[in-house]
Structures are given as C-alpha cells and as structure tokens.
Amino acid sequence: MNDRVYIPIGKHRQVSGILSLPRTSGEKTGTGVILAHGAGNDMNHPLLVTLAQGLAQAGYLSLRFNFPYREQGRKSPDRQEVLAATWQQVYHFLRDHRHAPRTIIAAGKSMGGRVAAQMVAEGLLPVARLIFYGYPLHPPGRKEKLRAAHLEHITIPMLFFAGSRDSLCDLPLLQQVLERLSAPWVLEIIEGGDHSFRLPKAAGVSQQAVHERIMLKTLHWLGGSREGSC
C-alpha cells in the first residue's frame, strides 16, 4: 500500500513523499528504510520505485521523498544545508508517524546517500544502517577530489552498490577507502554498470532486471547479519 504524504520542512514549506507499507503492517513495523534520490532525478526514479515495492513485499516499510529543488521543478540541487535539513525532517516525520518502525535505515542514490552519510558522521541522523546506491566518491575525472573523509567517522554497518564503469566512483579507490573503515561494510559490484547501473546494450540485460538484482541484494543484506565485511 502506497500513501502520498507531505513532510513539513519549515514554517511554510513541505516536500512530497510516498510511504510504502507492507500488507501485514500494524501500527508499528520492525524496520523502515528512507530512500533519498540523486541529484538528477526524484523520488519516482525507477530504481527507488523497484526498491520500495520489493521492500514492502518483504515486510519492510519505506519512505521515499523529494528534496525541495525537485519538489519545485528545479534541476540544480539545493545547498548542502538545505539537503541536510530536509533529510533530518524526513527522519523526524517517519520516527513520529503512527506507522513508525522500531528501526530506521537511511538509503540513498548518489547525492542522497552522500548527504545521509555526512549527517551520520556528524551525529545528526541516528539511523541503524546506511545503504548507498552509487556512492559519488569523486567528481568525474577528478579522482584526487575524494569525498570520503566522513566515512571513517561512521560506526554503523554500510552497504555499497557500485558499477564497474562508474565515472564518479573509481572501484580501486573505493576499495582502498573501505579497507580503512572500522565499521562493518559490504560492497556489491554491478559489473559493466555506470553510475546509474546502466549496462552496455551488448550485455543483453534490461535495466529493470538490474534494479531487481539490486533490490534482492538489498533484502539479503537487511535480513542477514549486521557484522562482516567484504
């Protein structure tokens, strides 16, 4: 079941969200996942929709939402402080909702995941785990400009999905970063995938099939041990 919700992010502003509830949901559910979109898309990105549907079928609640710039139809992302404040308000909205899960996990595609990670590192987002769908480790062609220092301050389990052709996340560099972390982590590599997990046509695999694979890997991680690394 999907419920359209409106999340206040200030006195006179709000953003849209979609709360996906499992069929067996009562007033409380065990685990909920907040799904944040990337810089160039919104909460209706096909990957996020597939994840929300798969989570609900497996008994997990999920909440996907728009950042203000997408809510207003703009293409350029909001300032970091606006993105972070929105993430925080969405977390509070779900925490206080009548269907609030006992455990909340933060997940995000590219920018959405990076902002969540920075907030967790600063103690501003008290979630149980983090999931990254295409972590933007560096700008395209600028491998020396790593966006990774905050990851070393995170202590909760993390799941990373990375395409082997991702121009924003060089795999050897990501693996070097992960090996320095003290928190448990798992890395799932999408062979041939770019930053949006698109495979070359020659691969003969549909985008929906890739999204479903990512969803199944996510469910396996959520249902498995919180410990261990790759």
CSV table of C-alpha atoms in Angstrom, one decimal:
chain,number,residue,atom,x,y,z
A,1,MET,CA,0.0,0.0,0.0
A,2,ASN,CA,1.3,3.4,-1.0
A,3,ASP,CA,0.3,6.6,0.8
A,4,ARG,CA,1.1,10.0,-0.5
A,5,VAL,CA,2.4,12.2,2.4
A,6,TYR,CA,3.6,15.8,2.8
A,7,ILE,CA,6.5,16.4,5.0
A,8,PRO,CA,7.0,19.9,6.6
A,9,ILE,CA,10.5,21.2,6.2
A,10,GLY,CA,9.8,24.7,7.6
A,11,LYS,CA,7.1,27.0,8.6
A,12,HIS,CA,5.7,27.5,5.1
A,13,ARG,CA,7.3,24.7,3.1
A,14,GLN,CA,6.8,21.0,2.6
A,15,VAL,CA,8.0,18.2,0.3
A,16,SER,CA,6.2,15.2,-1.1
A,17,GLY,CA,6.8,11.7,0.0
A,18,ILE,CA,5.5,8.2,-0.7
A,19,LEU,CA,5.1,5.9,2.3
A,20,SER,CA,5.0,2.2,1.2
A,21,LEU,CA,3.6,-0.1,3.8
A,22,PRO,CA,3.8,-3.9,3.9
A,23,ARG,CA,0.4,-5.6,3.7
A,24,THR,CA,0.9,-7.1,7.2
A,25,SER,CA,1.7,-3.7,8.7
A,26,GLY,CA,0.1,-2.8,12.0
A,27,GLU,CA,0.6,0.4,14.0
A,28,LYS,CA,4.3,-0.4,14.2
A,29,THR,CA,6.7,-2.3,11.8
A,30,GLY,CA,10.1,-3.7,12.6
A,31,THR,CA,12.3,-2.0,10.1
A,32,GLY,CA,11.8,1.0,7.8
A,33,VAL,CA,14.0,2.4,5.0
A,34,ILE,CA,14.2,6.0,4.0
A,35,LEU,CA,15.1,6.3,0.3
A,36,ALA,CA,16.6,9.6,-1.0
A,37,HIS,CA,17.0,10.4,-4.7
A,38,GLY,CA,20.1,11.5,-6.6
A,39,ALA,CA,21.0,14.9,-8.0
A,40,GLY,CA,19.5,14.4,-11.4
A,41,ASN,CA,16.3,12.6,-10.5
A,42,ASP,CA,13.5,12.5,-7.9
A,43,MET,CA,11.6,10.0,-5.7
A,44,ASN,CA,10.0,8.4,-8.7
A,45,HIS,CA,13.3,7.2,-10.2
A,46,PRO,CA,12.7,3.6,-11.4
A,47,LEU,CA,15.3,2.1,-9.0
A,48,LEU,CA,13.7,3.7,-6.0
A,49,VAL,CA,10.3,2.5,-7.1
A,50,THR,CA,11.6,-1.0,-7.5
A,51,LEU,CA,13.3,-0.9,-4.1
A,52,ALA,CA,10.1,0.4,-2.4
A,53,GLN,CA,8.0,-2.3,-4.0
A,54,GLY,CA,10.4,-5.0,-3.1
A,55,LEU,CA,10.8,-3.8,0.5
A,56,ALA,CA,7.1,-3.7,1.0
A,57,GLN,CA,6.6,-7.2,-0.4
A,58,ALA,CA,9.3,-8.5,2.0
A,59,GLY,CA,7.7,-6.8,5.0
A,60,TYR,CA,9.7,-3.6,5.3
A,61,LEU,CA,8.2,-0.1,5.4
A,62,SER,CA,9.8,2.5,3.1
A,63,LEU,CA,9.6,6.3,2.7
A,64,ARG,CA,10.9,8.0,-0.5
A,65,PHE,CA,10.8,11.7,-0.8
A,66,ASN,CA,11.7,14.7,-2.9
A,67,PHE,CA,14.3,17.3,-2.0
A,68,PRO,CA,12.9,20.9,-2.2
A,69,TYR,CA,14.5,21.7,-5.6
A,70,ARG,CA,12.8,18.7,-7.3
A,71,GLU,CA,9.6,19.5,-5.5
A,72,GLN,CA,9.7,22.9,-7.1
A,73,GLY,CA,10.6,21.6,-10.5
A,74,ARG,CA,14.2,22.9,-10.5
A,75,LYS,CA,17.2,21.0,-11.8
A,76,SER,CA,20.0,22.4,-9.7
A,77,PRO,CA,20.4,20.7,-6.3
A,78,ASP,CA,19.8,22.7,-3.1
A,79,ARG,CA,22.6,23.9,-0.9
A,80,GLN,CA,24.1,21.3,1.4
A,81,GLU,CA,22.5,22.7,4.5
A,82,VAL,CA,19.0,22.5,2.8
A,83,LEU,CA,19.6,18.9,1.7
A,84,ALA,CA,20.7,18.0,5.2
A,85,ALA,CA,17.8,19.8,6.9
A,86,THR,CA,15.4,18.0,4.6
A,87,TRP,CA,16.9,14.6,5.4
A,88,GLN,CA,16.5,15.4,9.1
A,89,GLN,CA,12.9,16.5,8.8
A,90,VAL,CA,12.1,13.4,6.8
A,91,TYR,CA,13.7,11.2,9.5
A,92,HIS,CA,11.7,13.0,12.2
A,93,PHE,CA,8.5,12.6,10.2
A,94,LEU,CA,8.9,8.8,10.0
A,95,ARG,CA,10.1,8.5,13.6
A,96,ASP,CA,6.9,10.2,14.8
A,97,HIS,CA,4.5,8.6,12.3
A,98,ARG,CA,1.8,6.2,13.6
A,99,HIS,CA,3.4,3.5,11.4
A,100,ALA,CA,6.9,4.4,12.7
A,101,PRO,CA,9.2,1.4,12.5
A,102,ARG,CA,11.3,0.4,15.5
A,103,THR,CA,14.5,0.6,13.4
A,104,ILE,CA,15.2,3.2,10.7
A,105,ILE,CA,17.7,2.7,7.9
A,106,ALA,CA,19.0,5.5,5.6
A,107,ALA,CA,19.5,4.8,1.9
A,108,GLY,CA,20.2,7.0,-1.0
A,109,LYS,CA,21.1,7.1,-4.6
A,110,SER,CA,24.3,9.1,-5.2
A,111,MET,CA,23.8,12.5,-3.7
A,112,GLY,CA,21.0,11.4,-1.4
A,113,GLY,CA,23.2,8.7,0.2
A,114,ARG,CA,26.3,11.0,0.5
A,115,VAL,CA,24.3,13.6,2.4
A,116,ALA,CA,22.9,11.0,4.8
A,117,ALA,CA,26.5,9.6,5.4
A,118,GLN,CA,27.8,13.1,6.2
A,119,MET,CA,24.9,13.6,8.7
A,120,VAL,CA,25.5,10.2,10.3
A,121,ALA,CA,29.2,11.0,10.7
A,122,GLU,CA,28.3,14.3,12.4
A,123,GLY,CA,25.8,12.6,14.7
A,124,LEU,CA,22.8,14.3,13.1
A,125,LEU,CA,21.0,11.3,11.7
A,126,PRO,CA,20.6,8.4,14.3
A,127,VAL,CA,19.8,5.6,11.9
A,128,ALA,CA,20.8,1.9,12.4
A,129,ARG,CA,22.4,1.3,9.0
A,130,LEU,CA,23.3,3.0,5.7
A,131,ILE,CA,22.8,1.9,2.1
A,132,PHE,CA,24.5,3.7,-0.9
A,133,TYR,CA,23.2,3.2,-4.5
A,134,GLY,CA,26.2,4.5,-6.4
A,135,TYR,CA,28.3,6.5,-4.0
A,136,PRO,CA,29.7,9.7,-5.6
A,137,LEU,CA,33.3,9.2,-4.4
A,138,HIS,CA,34.8,12.0,-6.6
A,139,PRO,CA,33.7,14.3,-9.4
A,140,PRO,CA,34.0,12.9,-13.0
A,141,GLY,CA,37.7,12.7,-13.9
A,142,ARG,CA,38.8,14.2,-10.6
A,143,LYS,CA,39.9,11.2,-8.6
A,144,GLU,CA,42.1,13.3,-6.4
A,145,LYS,CA,39.0,15.1,-5.0
A,146,LEU,CA,37.7,12.3,-2.8
A,147,ARG,CA,34.5,12.8,-0.8
A,148,ALA,CA,35.3,10.1,1.8
A,149,ALA,CA,36.8,11.5,5.0
A,150,HIS,CA,33.4,11.4,6.8
A,151,LEU,CA,33.1,7.7,6.1
A,152,GLU,CA,35.8,7.0,8.6
A,153,HIS,CA,33.7,8.5,11.4
A,154,ILE,CA,30.7,6.2,10.8
A,155,THR,CA,30.3,3.2,13.1
A,156,ILE,CA,27.1,1.6,11.8
A,157,PRO,CA,27.0,-1.1,9.1
A,158,MET,CA,27.1,0.1,5.5
A,159,LEU,CA,26.1,-1.5,2.1
A,160,PHE,CA,27.7,0.0,-1.0
A,161,PHE,CA,26.5,-0.7,-4.6
A,162,ALA,CA,29.0,0.4,-7.3
A,163,GLY,CA,29.1,0.0,-11.0
A,164,SER,CA,32.4,-1.1,-12.5
A,165,ARG,CA,32.2,1.7,-15.1
A,166,ASP,CA,31.1,4.4,-12.6
A,167,SER,CA,32.8,7.7,-13.6
A,168,LEU,CA,32.1,9.1,-10.1
A,169,CYS,CA,33.4,6.1,-8.2
A,170,ASP,CA,36.7,4.5,-9.2
A,171,LEU,CA,36.4,0.9,-7.8
A,172,PRO,CA,40.1,0.5,-6.7
A,173,LEU,CA,39.9,3.9,-4.9
A,174,LEU,CA,36.6,2.9,-3.2
A,175,GLN,CA,38.0,-0.4,-2.1
A,176,GLN,CA,41.0,1.4,-0.6
A,177,VAL,CA,38.7,3.7,1.3
A,178,LEU,CA,36.6,0.8,2.6
A,179,GLU,CA,39.6,-1.1,3.8
A,180,ARG,CA,40.4,1.8,6.1
A,181,LEU,CA,36.9,1.8,7.8
A,182,SER,CA,36.3,0.4,11.2
A,183,ALA,CA,32.6,-0.1,10.7
A,184,PRO,CA,31.2,-3.2,9.0
A,185,TRP,CA,30.7,-2.8,5.3
A,186,VAL,CA,29.7,-4.8,2.2
A,187,LEU,CA,30.4,-3.9,-1.4
A,188,GLU,CA,28.2,-5.2,-4.2
A,189,ILE,CA,29.7,-4.6,-7.6
A,190,ILE,CA,27.4,-4.3,-10.7
A,191,GLU,CA,29.7,-5.5,-13.5
A,192,GLY,CA,29.5,-3.2,-16.5
A,193,GLY,CA,27.3,-0.7,-14.7
A,194,ASP,CA,27.8,3.0,-14.8
A,195,HIS,CA,26.8,5.5,-12.1
A,196,SER,CA,23.2,4.7,-12.7
A,197,PHE,CA,23.8,1.0,-13.1
A,198,ARG,CA,23.2,1.1,-16.8
A,199,LEU,CA,24.8,-1.8,-18.6
A,200,PRO,CA,26.0,-1.7,-22.3
A,201,LYS,CA,23.4,-2.9,-24.7
A,202,ALA,CA,25.7,-5.8,-25.6
A,203,ALA,CA,25.1,-7.2,-22.1
A,204,GLY,CA,21.6,-8.1,-23.1
A,205,VAL,CA,20.2,-7.3,-19.6
A,206,SER,CA,17.3,-5.0,-19.1
A,207,GLN,CA,17.5,-2.0,-16.7
A,208,GLN,CA,14.6,-3.4,-14.7
A,209,ALA,CA,16.5,-6.7,-14.3
A,210,VAL,CA,19.5,-4.8,-12.9
A,211,HIS,CA,17.2,-2.9,-10.5
A,212,GLU,CA,15.6,-6.1,-9.3
A,213,ARG,CA,19.0,-7.7,-8.7
A,214,ILE,CA,20.0,-4.6,-6.6
A,215,MET,CA,16.7,-4.9,-4.7
A,216,LEU,CA,17.3,-8.6,-3.9
A,217,LYS,CA,20.9,-7.9,-2.8
A,218,THR,CA,19.5,-5.2,-0.5
A,219,LEU,CA,16.9,-7.6,1.0
A,220,HIS,CA,19.6,-10.2,1.6
A,221,TRP,CA,21.7,-7.7,3.4
A,222,LEU,CA,18.9,-6.4,5.5
A,223,GLY,CA,17.9,-9.9,6.5
A,224,GLY,CA,21.4,-11.1,7.3
A,225,SER,CA,23.9,-10.4,10.0
A,226,ARG,CA,24.9,-6.8,10.8
A,227,GLU,CA,28.5,-7.9,11.0
A,228,GLY,CA,31.2,-8.8,8.5
A,229,SER,CA,32.8,-7.0,5.6
A,230,CYS,CA,33.8,-7.7,2.0
